[in-house]
GROMACS .gro file of C-alpha atoms in nm:
model
  508
    1MET     CA    1   0.000   0.000   0.000
    2GLN     CA    2   0.144   0.339  -0.098
    3ASN     CA    3   0.245   0.578   0.179
    4TYR     CA    4   0.121   0.886  -0.007
    5ILE     CA    5  -0.224   1.045   0.027
    6THR     CA    6  -0.366   1.214  -0.282
    7ILE     CA    7  -0.544   1.539  -0.190
    8PHE     CA    8  -0.849   1.587  -0.413
    9ASP     CA    9  -0.993   1.934  -0.359
   10THR     CA   10  -1.358   1.991  -0.446
   11THR     CA   11  -1.397   2.347  -0.314
   12LEU     CA   12  -1.493   2.471  -0.662
   13ARG     CA   13  -1.755   2.198  -0.712
   14ASP     CA   14  -1.896   2.056  -0.389
   15GLY     CA   15  -1.788   2.361  -0.191
   16GLU     CA   16  -1.971   2.594  -0.427
   17GLN     CA   17  -2.291   2.399  -0.360
   18SER     CA   18  -2.294   2.560  -0.016
   19PRO     CA   19  -2.586   2.808  -0.014
   20GLY     CA   20  -2.463   3.153  -0.117
   21ALA     CA   21  -2.114   3.035  -0.211
   22SER     CA   22  -2.141   3.080  -0.587
   23MET     CA   23  -1.830   3.223  -0.756
   24ASN     CA   24  -1.768   3.382  -1.092
   25ILE     CA   25  -1.508   3.250  -1.337
   26GLU     CA   26  -1.231   3.492  -1.241
   27GLU     CA   27  -1.274   3.409  -0.874
   28LYS     CA   28  -1.261   3.036  -0.951
   29ILE     CA   29  -0.939   3.078  -1.150
   30LYS     CA   30  -0.786   3.275  -0.865
   31ILE     CA   31  -0.875   3.003  -0.613
   32ALA     CA   32  -0.753   2.728  -0.848
   33LEU     CA   33  -0.413   2.898  -0.878
   34GLN     CA   34  -0.388   2.924  -0.500
   35LEU     CA   35  -0.480   2.556  -0.466
   36GLU     CA   36  -0.198   2.473  -0.706
   37ARG     CA   37   0.044   2.677  -0.492
   38LEU     CA   38  -0.091   2.485  -0.194
   39GLY     CA   39   0.013   2.161  -0.362
   40VAL     CA   40  -0.326   2.001  -0.421
   41ASP     CA   41  -0.299   1.694  -0.647
   42VAL     CA   42  -0.641   1.716  -0.814
   43ILE     CA   43  -0.889   2.003  -0.839
   44GLU     CA   44  -1.250   1.916  -0.913
   45ALA     CA   45  -1.316   2.239  -1.100
   46GLY     CA   46  -1.689   2.189  -1.152
   47PHE     CA   47  -1.966   1.993  -1.319
   48ALA     CA   48  -1.926   2.071  -1.690
   49ALA     CA   49  -2.270   1.951  -1.799
   50SER     CA   50  -2.456   2.151  -1.533
   51SER     CA   51  -2.428   2.496  -1.699
   52LYS     CA   52  -2.240   2.705  -1.954
   53GLY     CA   53  -2.082   2.891  -1.664
   54ASP     CA   54  -1.942   2.573  -1.508
   55PHE     CA   55  -1.817   2.449  -1.845
   56GLU     CA   56  -1.640   2.777  -1.917
   57ALA     CA   57  -1.489   2.795  -1.567
   58ILE     CA   58  -1.345   2.442  -1.599
   59SER     CA   59  -1.209   2.524  -1.945
   60GLN     CA   60  -1.040   2.842  -1.821
   61ILE     CA   61  -0.891   2.672  -1.515
   62ALA     CA   62  -0.761   2.391  -1.739
   63GLN     CA   63  -0.557   2.646  -1.934
   64HIS     CA   64  -0.403   2.806  -1.625
   65LEU     CA   65  -0.273   2.511  -1.420
   66GLU     CA   66   0.067   2.354  -1.470
   67THR     CA   67   0.111   2.076  -1.212
   68THR     CA   68  -0.231   2.006  -1.061
   69ALA     CA   69  -0.477   1.777  -1.240
   70VAL     CA   70  -0.806   1.936  -1.348
   71CYS     CA   71  -1.115   1.722  -1.302
   72SER     CA   72  -1.479   1.755  -1.404
   73LEU     CA   73  -1.766   1.567  -1.245
   74ALA     CA   74  -2.005   1.380  -1.475
   75ARG     CA   75  -2.309   1.164  -1.422
   76ALA     CA   76  -2.301   0.816  -1.574
   77LEU     CA   77  -2.435   0.959  -1.899
   78PRO     CA   78  -2.245   0.980  -2.232
   79SER     CA   79  -2.347   1.345  -2.282
   80ASP     CA   80  -2.215   1.443  -1.936
   81ILE     CA   81  -1.890   1.256  -1.990
   82GLU     CA   82  -1.833   1.408  -2.334
   83SER     CA   83  -1.897   1.756  -2.192
   84ALA     CA   84  -1.646   1.690  -1.914
   85ALA     CA   85  -1.383   1.572  -2.163
   86LYS     CA   86  -1.425   1.887  -2.373
   87ALA     CA   87  -1.403   2.113  -2.069
   88ILE     CA   88  -1.072   1.966  -1.946
   89ALA     CA   89  -0.925   1.916  -2.295
   90LYS     CA   90  -0.655   2.184  -2.260
   91ALA     CA   91  -0.535   2.078  -1.915
   92LYS     CA   92  -0.183   1.939  -1.883
   93HIS     CA   93  -0.318   1.678  -1.641
   94ARG     CA   94  -0.679   1.565  -1.680
   95ARG     CA   95  -0.931   1.353  -1.492
   96ILE     CA   96  -1.297   1.262  -1.548
   97HIS     CA   97  -1.496   1.177  -1.236
   98THR     CA   98  -1.815   0.986  -1.315
   99PHE     CA   99  -2.063   0.855  -1.061
  100ILE     CA  100  -2.389   0.672  -1.002
  101ALA     CA  101  -2.577   0.593  -0.681
  102THR     CA  102  -2.542   0.240  -0.544
  103SER     CA  103  -2.739   0.236  -0.218
  104PRO     CA  104  -3.079   0.057  -0.216
  105ILE     CA  105  -3.262   0.376  -0.116
  106HIS     CA  106  -3.106   0.578  -0.398
  107MET     CA  107  -3.147   0.309  -0.665
  108ARG     CA  108  -3.510   0.249  -0.572
  109TYR     CA  109  -3.642   0.600  -0.511
  110LYS     CA  110  -3.409   0.833  -0.705
  111LEU     CA  111  -3.281   0.635  -1.001
  112LYS     CA  112  -3.570   0.387  -1.021
  113LEU     CA  113  -3.325   0.130  -1.153
  114SER     CA  114  -3.241  -0.227  -1.058
  115PRO     CA  115  -2.891  -0.314  -0.935
  116ASP     CA  116  -2.820  -0.488  -1.267
  117GLU     CA  117  -2.917  -0.173  -1.458
  118VAL     CA  118  -2.695   0.042  -1.233
  119LEU     CA  119  -2.404  -0.198  -1.285
  120LYS     CA  120  -2.446  -0.181  -1.662
  121LYS     CA  121  -2.463   0.201  -1.664
  122ALA     CA  122  -2.157   0.227  -1.441
  123VAL     CA  123  -1.942   0.005  -1.663
  124GLU     CA  124  -2.057   0.185  -1.980
  125ALA     CA  125  -1.982   0.523  -1.822
  126VAL     CA  126  -1.630   0.426  -1.719
  127LYS     CA  127  -1.557   0.279  -2.063
  128CYS     CA  128  -1.684   0.598  -2.227
  129ALA     CA  129  -1.471   0.816  -1.996
  130LYS     CA  130  -1.166   0.596  -2.048
  131SER     CA  131  -1.194   0.639  -2.424
  132LEU     CA  132  -1.168   1.016  -2.374
  133CYS     CA  133  -0.928   1.048  -2.078
  134ASP     CA  134  -0.670   0.811  -1.934
  135ASP     CA  135  -0.734   0.911  -1.570
  136VAL     CA  136  -1.086   0.805  -1.468
  137GLU     CA  137  -1.239   0.814  -1.120
  138PHE     CA  138  -1.562   0.632  -1.038
  139SER     CA  139  -1.784   0.711  -0.739
  140CYS     CA  140  -2.051   0.498  -0.579
  141GLU     CA  141  -2.281   0.773  -0.455
  142ASP     CA  142  -2.406   0.690  -0.103
  143ALA     CA  143  -2.150   0.409  -0.086
  144LEU     CA  144  -2.156   0.393   0.293
  145ARG     CA  145  -2.524   0.292   0.287
  146SER     CA  146  -2.474   0.048  -0.001
  147ASP     CA  147  -2.489  -0.329   0.023
  148MET     CA  148  -2.139  -0.479   0.042
  149GLY     CA  149  -2.247  -0.769  -0.178
  150PHE     CA  150  -2.338  -0.526  -0.457
  151LEU     CA  151  -2.012  -0.334  -0.411
  152ARG     CA  152  -1.826  -0.664  -0.456
  153GLU     CA  153  -1.990  -0.685  -0.800
  154ILE     CA  154  -1.972  -0.327  -0.924
  155LEU     CA  155  -1.623  -0.224  -0.809
  156PRO     CA  156  -1.422  -0.498  -0.986
  157ALA     CA  157  -1.636  -0.438  -1.296
  158VAL     CA  158  -1.562  -0.064  -1.317
  159ILE     CA  159  -1.194  -0.121  -1.236
  160GLU     CA  160  -1.173  -0.368  -1.524
  161ALA     CA  161  -1.347  -0.108  -1.742
  162GLY     CA  162  -1.068   0.140  -1.669
  163ALA     CA  163  -1.130   0.325  -1.340
  164ARG     CA  164  -0.801   0.413  -1.166
  165THR     CA  165  -0.962   0.559  -0.853
  166ILE     CA  166  -1.266   0.430  -0.664
  167ASN     CA  167  -1.438   0.690  -0.448
  168LEU     CA  168  -1.663   0.575  -0.163
  169PRO     CA  169  -1.864   0.873  -0.032
  170ASP     CA  170  -2.045   0.900   0.298
  171THR     CA  171  -2.292   1.117   0.108
  172VAL     CA  172  -2.517   1.198   0.404
  173GLY     CA  173  -2.253   1.201   0.679
  174TYR     CA  174  -2.416   0.904   0.855
  175ARG     CA  175  -2.134   0.671   0.954
  176LEU     CA  176  -1.908   0.671   1.259
  177PRO     CA  177  -1.526   0.645   1.240
  178TYR     CA  178  -1.499   0.280   1.346
  179GLU     CA  179  -1.760   0.186   1.084
  180ILE     CA  180  -1.571   0.375   0.812
  181GLU     CA  181  -1.240   0.210   0.897
  182SER     CA  182  -1.396  -0.137   0.895
  183PHE     CA  183  -1.581  -0.066   0.571
  184MET     CA  184  -1.268   0.058   0.396
  185GLN     CA  185  -1.065  -0.241   0.516
  186GLU     CA  186  -1.327  -0.478   0.376
  187VAL     CA  187  -1.327  -0.302   0.038
  188TYR     CA  188  -0.947  -0.298   0.030
  189ASN     CA  189  -0.942  -0.673   0.095
  190PHE     CA  190  -1.115  -0.746  -0.237
  191VAL     CA  191  -0.994  -0.448  -0.444
  192GLY     CA  192  -0.631  -0.460  -0.328
  193GLU     CA  193  -0.387  -0.256  -0.535
  194SER     CA  194  -0.599  -0.265  -0.852
  195ALA     CA  195  -0.722   0.091  -0.783
  196ILE     CA  196  -0.670   0.377  -0.540
  197LEU     CA  197  -0.946   0.390  -0.280
  198SER     CA  198  -1.084   0.736  -0.204
  199ILE     CA  199  -1.306   0.875   0.073
  200HIS     CA  200  -1.550   1.166   0.048
  201CYS     CA  201  -1.719   1.256   0.378
  202HIS     CA  202  -1.991   1.503   0.465
  203ASN     CA  203  -2.010   1.669   0.804
  204ASP     CA  204  -2.376   1.623   0.900
  205LEU     CA  205  -2.280   1.472   1.238
  206GLY     CA  206  -1.958   1.671   1.271
  207LEU     CA  207  -1.745   1.367   1.185
  208ALA     CA  208  -1.619   1.435   0.832
  209VAL     CA  209  -1.254   1.481   0.931
  210ALA     CA  210  -1.256   1.197   1.185
  211ASN     CA  211  -1.418   0.968   0.928
  212SER     CA  212  -1.162   1.062   0.661
  213ILE     CA  213  -0.877   0.983   0.900
  214ALA     CA  214  -1.043   0.649   0.986
  215ALA     CA  215  -1.071   0.574   0.613
  216ILE     CA  216  -0.697   0.633   0.572
  217LYS     CA  217  -0.634   0.383   0.851
  218GLY     CA  218  -0.858   0.140   0.663
  219GLY     CA  219  -0.671   0.173   0.334
  220ALA     CA  220  -0.793   0.489   0.159
  221ARG     CA  221  -0.517   0.673  -0.025
  222GLN     CA  222  -0.716   0.969  -0.158
  223VAL     CA  223  -0.914   1.217   0.050
  224GLU     CA  224  -1.174   1.442  -0.110
  225CYS     CA  225  -1.201   1.767   0.083
  226THR     CA  226  -1.257   2.142   0.068
  227ILE     CA  227  -1.092   2.455   0.204
  228ASN     CA  228  -1.249   2.555   0.538
  229GLY     CA  229  -1.475   2.248   0.513
  230LEU     CA  230  -1.699   2.444   0.276
  231GLY     CA  231  -1.989   2.248   0.132
  232GLU     CA  232  -2.362   2.191   0.119
  233ARG     CA  233  -2.557   2.130   0.440
  234ALA     CA  234  -2.301   2.102   0.725
  235GLY     CA  235  -2.006   2.099   0.487
  236ASN     CA  236  -1.732   1.860   0.377
  237THR     CA  237  -1.404   1.729   0.513
  238ALA     CA  238  -1.177   2.028   0.585
  239LEU     CA  239  -0.855   1.997   0.384
  240GLU     CA  240  -0.649   2.193   0.637
  241GLU     CA  241  -0.753   1.968   0.926
  242VAL     CA  242  -0.676   1.639   0.752
  243VAL     CA  243  -0.339   1.765   0.628
  244MET     CA  244  -0.231   1.902   0.966
  245ILE     CA  245  -0.344   1.586   1.147
  246LEU     CA  246  -0.123   1.378   0.920
  247LYS     CA  247   0.167   1.620   0.964
  248THR     CA  248   0.134   1.666   1.339
  249ARG     CA  249   0.073   1.299   1.421
  250LYS     CA  250   0.339   1.136   1.205
  251ASP     CA  251   0.399   0.907   1.500
  252LEU     CA  252   0.070   0.734   1.412
  253PHE     CA  253   0.054   0.766   1.034
  254CYS     CA  254   0.319   0.642   0.793
  255VAL     CA  255   0.173   0.857   0.515
  256ASP     CA  256   0.236   1.204   0.377
  257THR     CA  257   0.091   1.457   0.133
  258ARG     CA  258   0.244   1.703  -0.115
  259ILE     CA  259   0.069   1.996   0.052
  260ASN     CA  260   0.280   2.306   0.122
  261THR     CA  261   0.121   2.382   0.459
  262LYS     CA  262   0.255   2.739   0.458
  263GLU     CA  263  -0.006   2.815   0.190
  264ILE     CA  264  -0.302   2.696   0.403
  265TYR     CA  265  -0.377   3.032   0.563
  266ALA     CA  266  -0.367   3.215   0.228
  267ALA     CA  267  -0.603   2.958   0.075
  268SER     CA  268  -0.841   2.978   0.370
  269LYS     CA  269  -0.858   3.358   0.359
  270LEU     CA  270  -0.904   3.365  -0.018
  271VAL     CA  271  -1.196   3.121  -0.009
  272ALA     CA  272  -1.354   3.301   0.287
  273ASP     CA  273  -1.315   3.643   0.125
  274THR     CA  274  -1.448   3.521  -0.209
  275THR     CA  275  -1.755   3.340  -0.078
  276GLY     CA  276  -1.825   3.564   0.220
  277ILE     CA  277  -1.843   3.251   0.436
  278ARG     CA  278  -1.588   3.275   0.715
  279PRO     CA  279  -1.479   2.991   0.945
  280GLN     CA  280  -1.616   3.016   1.298
  281PRO     CA  281  -1.364   3.175   1.538
  282ASN     CA  282  -1.287   2.843   1.711
  283LYS     CA  283  -1.247   2.651   1.384
  284ALA     CA  284  -0.946   2.421   1.401
  285ILE     CA  285  -0.630   2.536   1.219
  286VAL     CA  286  -0.768   2.849   1.044
  287GLY     CA  287  -1.018   3.002   1.291
  288LYS     CA  288  -0.913   3.343   1.419
  289ASN     CA  289  -0.886   3.202   1.774
  290ALA     CA  290  -0.698   2.885   1.669
  291PHE     CA  291  -0.369   3.022   1.805
  292ALA     CA  292  -0.509   3.268   2.063
  293HIS     CA  293  -0.435   3.223   2.435
  294GLU     CA  294  -0.638   3.426   2.685
  295SER     CA  295  -0.612   3.215   3.000
  296GLY     CA  296  -0.345   3.348   3.235
  297ILE     CA  297  -0.215   2.996   3.299
  298HIS     CA  298  -0.188   2.932   2.924
  299GLN     CA  299  -0.015   3.264   2.862
  300ASP     CA  300   0.235   3.195   3.137
  301GLY     CA  301   0.312   2.853   2.991
  302MET     CA  302   0.347   2.996   2.640
  303LEU     CA  303   0.595   3.258   2.758
  304LYS     CA  304   0.805   2.990   2.930
  305HIS     CA  305   0.792   2.730   2.652
  306ARG     CA  306   0.569   2.750   2.346
  307GLU     CA  307   0.499   2.378   2.320
  308THR     CA  308   0.324   2.377   2.659
  309TYR     CA  309   0.003   2.486   2.483
  310GLU     CA  310   0.074   2.475   2.108
  311ILE     CA  311   0.116   2.159   1.903
  312MET     CA  312   0.158   2.368   1.585
  313ARG     CA  313   0.308   2.706   1.514
  314PRO     CA  314   0.109   2.974   1.329
  315SER     CA  315   0.396   2.990   1.081
  316ASP     CA  316   0.337   2.621   0.994
  317ILE     CA  317   0.021   2.722   0.805
  318GLY     CA  318   0.153   3.053   0.674
  319ILE     CA  319   0.044   3.294   0.945
  320PRO     CA  320   0.323   3.548   1.001
  321GLU     CA  321   0.471   3.541   1.351
  322SER     CA  322   0.418   3.918   1.362
  323SER     CA  323   0.143   4.116   1.193
  324GLY     CA  324   0.277   4.459   1.286
  325LEU     CA  325   0.326   4.767   1.071
  326VAL     CA  326   0.480   4.673   0.739
  327LEU     CA  327   0.498   4.974   0.506
  328GLY     CA  328   0.433   5.346   0.516
  329LYS     CA  329   0.362   5.642   0.289
  330HIS     CA  330   0.732   5.686   0.211
  331SER     CA  331   0.783   5.323   0.105
  332GLY     CA  332   0.885   5.277  -0.256
  333ARG     CA  333   0.777   5.039  -0.529
  334ALA     CA  334   1.069   4.799  -0.468
  335ALA     CA  335   0.984   4.760  -0.099
  336PHE     CA  336   0.618   4.714  -0.189
  337ARG     CA  337   0.708   4.445  -0.445
  338ASP     CA  338   0.917   4.258  -0.185
  339LYS     CA  339   0.633   4.272   0.068
  340VAL     CA  340   0.379   4.148  -0.185
  341LYS     CA  341   0.606   3.853  -0.261
  342ALA     CA  342   0.655   3.782   0.111
  343LEU     CA  343   0.277   3.772   0.158
  344GLY     CA  344   0.257   3.499  -0.107
  345PHE     CA  345   0.105   3.693  -0.398
  346VAL     CA  346   0.219   3.648  -0.757
  347LEU     CA  347   0.128   3.962  -0.954
  348SER     CA  348   0.179   4.075  -1.311
  349ASP     CA  349   0.343   4.413  -1.367
  350ASP     CA  350   0.004   4.575  -1.435
  351GLU     CA  351  -0.148   4.423  -1.121
  352LEU     CA  352   0.151   4.533  -0.914
  353ASN     CA  353   0.129   4.889  -1.043
  354SER     CA  354  -0.244   4.904  -0.978
  355ALA     CA  355  -0.207   4.762  -0.626
  356PHE     CA  356   0.080   5.005  -0.552
  357GLU     CA  357  -0.137   5.301  -0.649
  358ARG     CA  358  -0.413   5.175  -0.417
  359PHE     CA  359  -0.154   5.134  -0.140
  360LYS     CA  360  -0.036   5.494  -0.184
  361GLN     CA  361  -0.395   5.620  -0.174
  362LEU     CA  362  -0.451   5.421   0.144
  363CYS     CA  363  -0.138   5.569   0.306
  364ASP     CA  364  -0.283   5.918   0.256
  365SER     CA  365  -0.590   5.836   0.466
  366LYS     CA  366  -0.465   5.568   0.706
  367LYS     CA  367  -0.190   5.621   0.960
  368GLU     CA  368  -0.076   5.259   0.981
  369VAL     CA  369  -0.087   5.000   0.701
  370PHE     CA  370  -0.083   4.636   0.811
  371ASP     CA  371  -0.038   4.305   0.630
  372ASP     CA  372  -0.413   4.239   0.625
  373ASP     CA  373  -0.473   4.582   0.470
  374LEU     CA  374  -0.232   4.489   0.191
  375ARG     CA  375  -0.395   4.148   0.144
  376ALA     CA  376  -0.733   4.315   0.110
  377ILE     CA  377  -0.634   4.571  -0.153
  378ILE     CA  378  -0.425   4.320  -0.351
  379SER     CA  379  -0.712   4.069  -0.355
  380GLU     CA  380  -0.947   4.338  -0.481
  381GLU     CA  381  -0.706   4.460  -0.749
  382THR     CA  382  -0.641   4.110  -0.883
  383THR     CA  383  -1.007   4.014  -0.928
  384HIS     CA  384  -1.053   4.064  -1.301
  385ILE     CA  385  -1.429   4.087  -1.338
  386PRO     CA  386  -1.523   4.293  -1.645
  387GLN     CA  387  -1.590   4.641  -1.507
  388VAL     CA  388  -1.909   4.764  -1.673
  389PHE     CA  389  -1.960   5.006  -1.386
  390THR     CA  390  -1.707   5.162  -1.145
  391LEU     CA  391  -1.779   5.382  -0.846
  392HIS     CA  392  -1.694   5.752  -0.861
  393ILE     CA  393  -1.864   5.935  -0.571
  394VAL     CA  394  -2.103   5.852  -0.285
  395GLN     CA  395  -2.265   6.111  -0.063
  396VAL     CA  396  -2.516   6.017   0.208
  397SER     CA  397  -2.715   6.245   0.437
  398ALA     CA  398  -2.991   6.201   0.693
  399CYS     CA  399  -3.332   6.358   0.617
  400SER     CA  400  -3.573   6.509   0.869
  401SER     CA  401  -3.833   6.241   0.799
  402GLY     CA  402  -3.603   5.970   0.937
  403LYS     CA  403  -3.508   5.864   0.586
  404TYR     CA  404  -3.164   5.883   0.430
  405CYS     CA  405  -3.075   6.035   0.095
  406ALA     CA  406  -2.784   5.911  -0.115
  407ALA     CA  407  -2.633   6.072  -0.423
  408VAL     CA  408  -2.416   5.834  -0.627
  409SER     CA  409  -2.202   5.878  -0.939
  410ILE     CA  410  -2.067   5.582  -1.132
  411ILE     CA  411  -1.861   5.552  -1.449
  412GLN     CA  412  -1.973   5.356  -1.755
  413ASP     CA  413  -1.779   5.371  -2.082
  414ASN     CA  414  -1.586   5.675  -1.955
  415LYS     CA  415  -1.912   5.860  -1.891
  416GLU     CA  416  -2.021   5.975  -1.547
  417LEU     CA  417  -2.379   5.878  -1.456
  418SER     CA  418  -2.545   6.018  -1.144
  419ASP     CA  419  -2.870   5.980  -0.953
  420SER     CA  420  -3.008   5.992  -0.602
  421ALA     CA  421  -3.268   5.811  -0.394
  422LEU     CA  422  -3.438   5.807  -0.055
  423GLY     CA  423  -3.407   5.493   0.152
  424ASN     CA  424  -3.483   5.337   0.490
  425GLY     CA  425  -3.127   5.381   0.605
  426ALA     CA  426  -2.796   5.478   0.452
  427VAL     CA  427  -2.731   5.140   0.288
  428ASP     CA  428  -3.079   5.119   0.136
  429SER     CA  429  -3.049   5.467  -0.014
  430VAL     CA  430  -2.708   5.389  -0.170
  431LEU     CA  431  -2.828   5.066  -0.329
  432LYS     CA  432  -3.146   5.225  -0.462
  433SER     CA  433  -2.938   5.501  -0.623
  434ILE     CA  434  -2.724   5.244  -0.803
  435ASP     CA  435  -3.036   5.057  -0.917
  436ARG     CA  436  -3.171   5.381  -1.068
  437ILE     CA  437  -2.846   5.453  -1.252
  438SER     CA  438  -2.795   5.101  -1.387
  439ASN     CA  439  -3.166   5.042  -1.454
  440ILE     CA  440  -3.121   4.694  -1.304
  441GLN     CA  441  -3.307   4.599  -0.988
  442GLY     CA  442  -3.121   4.403  -0.723
  443LYS     CA  443  -3.253   4.236  -0.409
  444LEU     CA  444  -3.011   4.235  -0.116
  445LYS     CA  445  -2.997   3.883   0.033
  446ASP     CA  446  -2.709   3.929   0.277
  447TYR     CA  447  -2.487   4.213   0.399
  448LYS     CA  448  -2.172   4.181   0.608
  449VAL     CA  449  -1.930   4.449   0.718
  450GLU     CA  450  -1.611   4.400   0.917
  451ALA     CA  451  -1.291   4.586   0.993
  452VAL     CA  452  -0.991   4.450   0.805
  453THR     CA  453  -0.762   4.549   1.095
  454SER     CA  454  -0.801   4.728   1.427
  455GLY     CA  455  -0.817   5.100   1.492
  456LYS     CA  456  -1.050   5.391   1.418
  457ASP     CA  457  -0.903   5.425   1.068
  458ALA     CA  458  -0.940   5.056   0.981
  459LEU     CA  459  -1.043   4.959   0.631
  460ALA     CA  460  -1.406   4.848   0.611
  461LYS     CA  461  -1.462   4.528   0.414
  462VAL     CA  462  -1.818   4.476   0.290
  463VAL     CA  463  -1.950   4.153   0.139
  464VAL     CA  464  -2.297   4.147  -0.018
  465LYS     CA  465  -2.511   3.878  -0.177
  466VAL     CA  466  -2.753   4.019  -0.429
  467GLU     CA  467  -3.014   3.861  -0.654
  468PHE     CA  468  -3.064   4.057  -0.977
  469GLU     CA  469  -3.390   4.040  -1.168
  470ASP     CA  470  -3.427   3.697  -1.331
  471SER     CA  471  -3.079   3.560  -1.248
  472GLY     CA  472  -3.215   3.291  -1.014
  473ARG     CA  473  -2.894   3.295  -0.808
  474ALA     CA  474  -2.730   3.530  -0.564
  475MET     CA  475  -2.416   3.707  -0.682
  476ILE     CA  476  -2.142   3.793  -0.432
  477GLY     CA  477  -1.974   4.133  -0.431
  478HIS     CA  478  -1.679   4.271  -0.233
  479GLY     CA  479  -1.573   4.623  -0.150
  480ILE     CA  480  -1.310   4.780   0.075
  481ASP     CA  481  -1.268   5.143   0.174
  482ILE     CA  482  -1.199   5.360   0.475
  483ASP     CA  483  -1.559   5.478   0.443
  484THR     CA  484  -1.821   5.206   0.501
  485MET     CA  485  -2.072   5.351   0.253
  486ASN     CA  486  -1.807   5.368  -0.018
  487ALA     CA  487  -1.720   5.005   0.056
  488THR     CA  488  -2.091   4.918   0.041
  489ALA     CA  489  -2.135   5.084  -0.298
  490LYS     CA  490  -1.821   4.910  -0.433
  491ALA     CA  491  -1.945   4.572  -0.310
  492TYR     CA  492  -2.288   4.619  -0.469
  493ILE     CA  493  -2.132   4.732  -0.798
  494SER     CA  494  -1.897   4.431  -0.782
  495ALA     CA  495  -2.199   4.199  -0.756
  496LEU     CA  496  -2.371   4.388  -1.040
  497ASN     CA  497  -2.065   4.349  -1.264
  498SER     CA  498  -2.054   3.976  -1.187
  499TYR     CA  499  -2.419   3.946  -1.281
  500LEU     CA  500  -2.366   4.130  -1.611
  501SER     CA  501  -2.063   3.911  -1.686
  502MET     CA  502  -2.264   3.596  -1.619
  503ARG     CA  503  -2.556   3.723  -1.829
  504ALA     CA  504  -2.323   3.792  -2.121
  505LEU     CA  505  -2.177   3.441  -2.095
  506MET     CA  506  -2.522   3.281  -2.092
  507LYS     CA  507  -2.612   3.461  -2.416
  508LYS     CA  508  -2.312   3.315  -2.603
   0.00000   0.00000   0.00000
């Protein structure tokens, strides 16, 4: 049995199924590039047959990655598989992941197929995928509630048909760790080394990571996971937790991964900032309190010897030991470039110049500029959504009637467009003004504002989720500014630009 664990990241597919976590193509490319820096072996970039947007995102990601394999999910249908093959065609390393449900409850009520019919479809799907791509993964959806006798039939058949990897999902997060380990051992006993066994756990009972670790003990050599445990319902196995368990407890596991753990924090922040879904403060590894010590006893122990209360160092996952002041208004371009590189960003010359200008503007209005300030402005400057609209001016004032009035100017095609509106609060008035200018009505579904760093002059970061007209899905927008209303307007316009970009793609 190999001593290497393949890390299969499905943040861009299963993770995006988390309510409100939809991402545009540019954001997906950005995350995919960070996952490659992280050292992920396989990225499940989407479900090519599900929409034009997913197909295009997979195709774009396939053209950007150098070392990480790009995978598309596909049902056990020839049309799905062919769509997946086309989407990943330009990738240097390709994989097709096809699946069909194998549990009695799924076969009877969802598929309405007999086990023999499911077996036939599975074999045909793998053969079809194998004819289009050498690397084929097959999943038994709801495997952990499937009959072992049926798995003894279908798994050897799909392996013979060409599947290299067999994925066994705990689709509803039902099983306990000792059950998973026993199950995986039994499967390994009849599959052996003929295919790599994979585990895909959901977190409905809070056991996704524990179950994935148990599966490794039972013989699994691929773990399917997401950054921050993002995913539908209660989420998926958290990549960062599995990786750090294997690294920290090498005394128990004779296995390793190719993950560069110093990129974990950057990946976590990028996914959180992009989706607007942040890990809870006490989340293992990447929560903001994960390395915080408030107890006097703990602090005393830490000062005397760090390992008294820390089994990992913040620097192990890429958190700087110090997040103090980094640059000031007199810092030059060379110093800025070095700092950007130290923070883990890879920028083109145009992106660097644009980010440097934003940094200089920030220095004029903010006394101290911290690492997180720089991360925020760089992330915003490197998100290449087509800018149909850009913010120019926002002015908000309270009215005697208890209402607020906002006057907003935005730029479209180098022309300044202005309008104003009354609203039930400052935010409402700003958004209504933008609706009037753009002539597109948006419905605010969620609104979050937080300080990027501490202090009265902290940058405000606003994340909004907006549903526009007949889009049928909420678009996420981001904005940062010293002024909260400016940040709000930028975030709303960001969501509007994403919507217009998606609408243009759908018309192609």
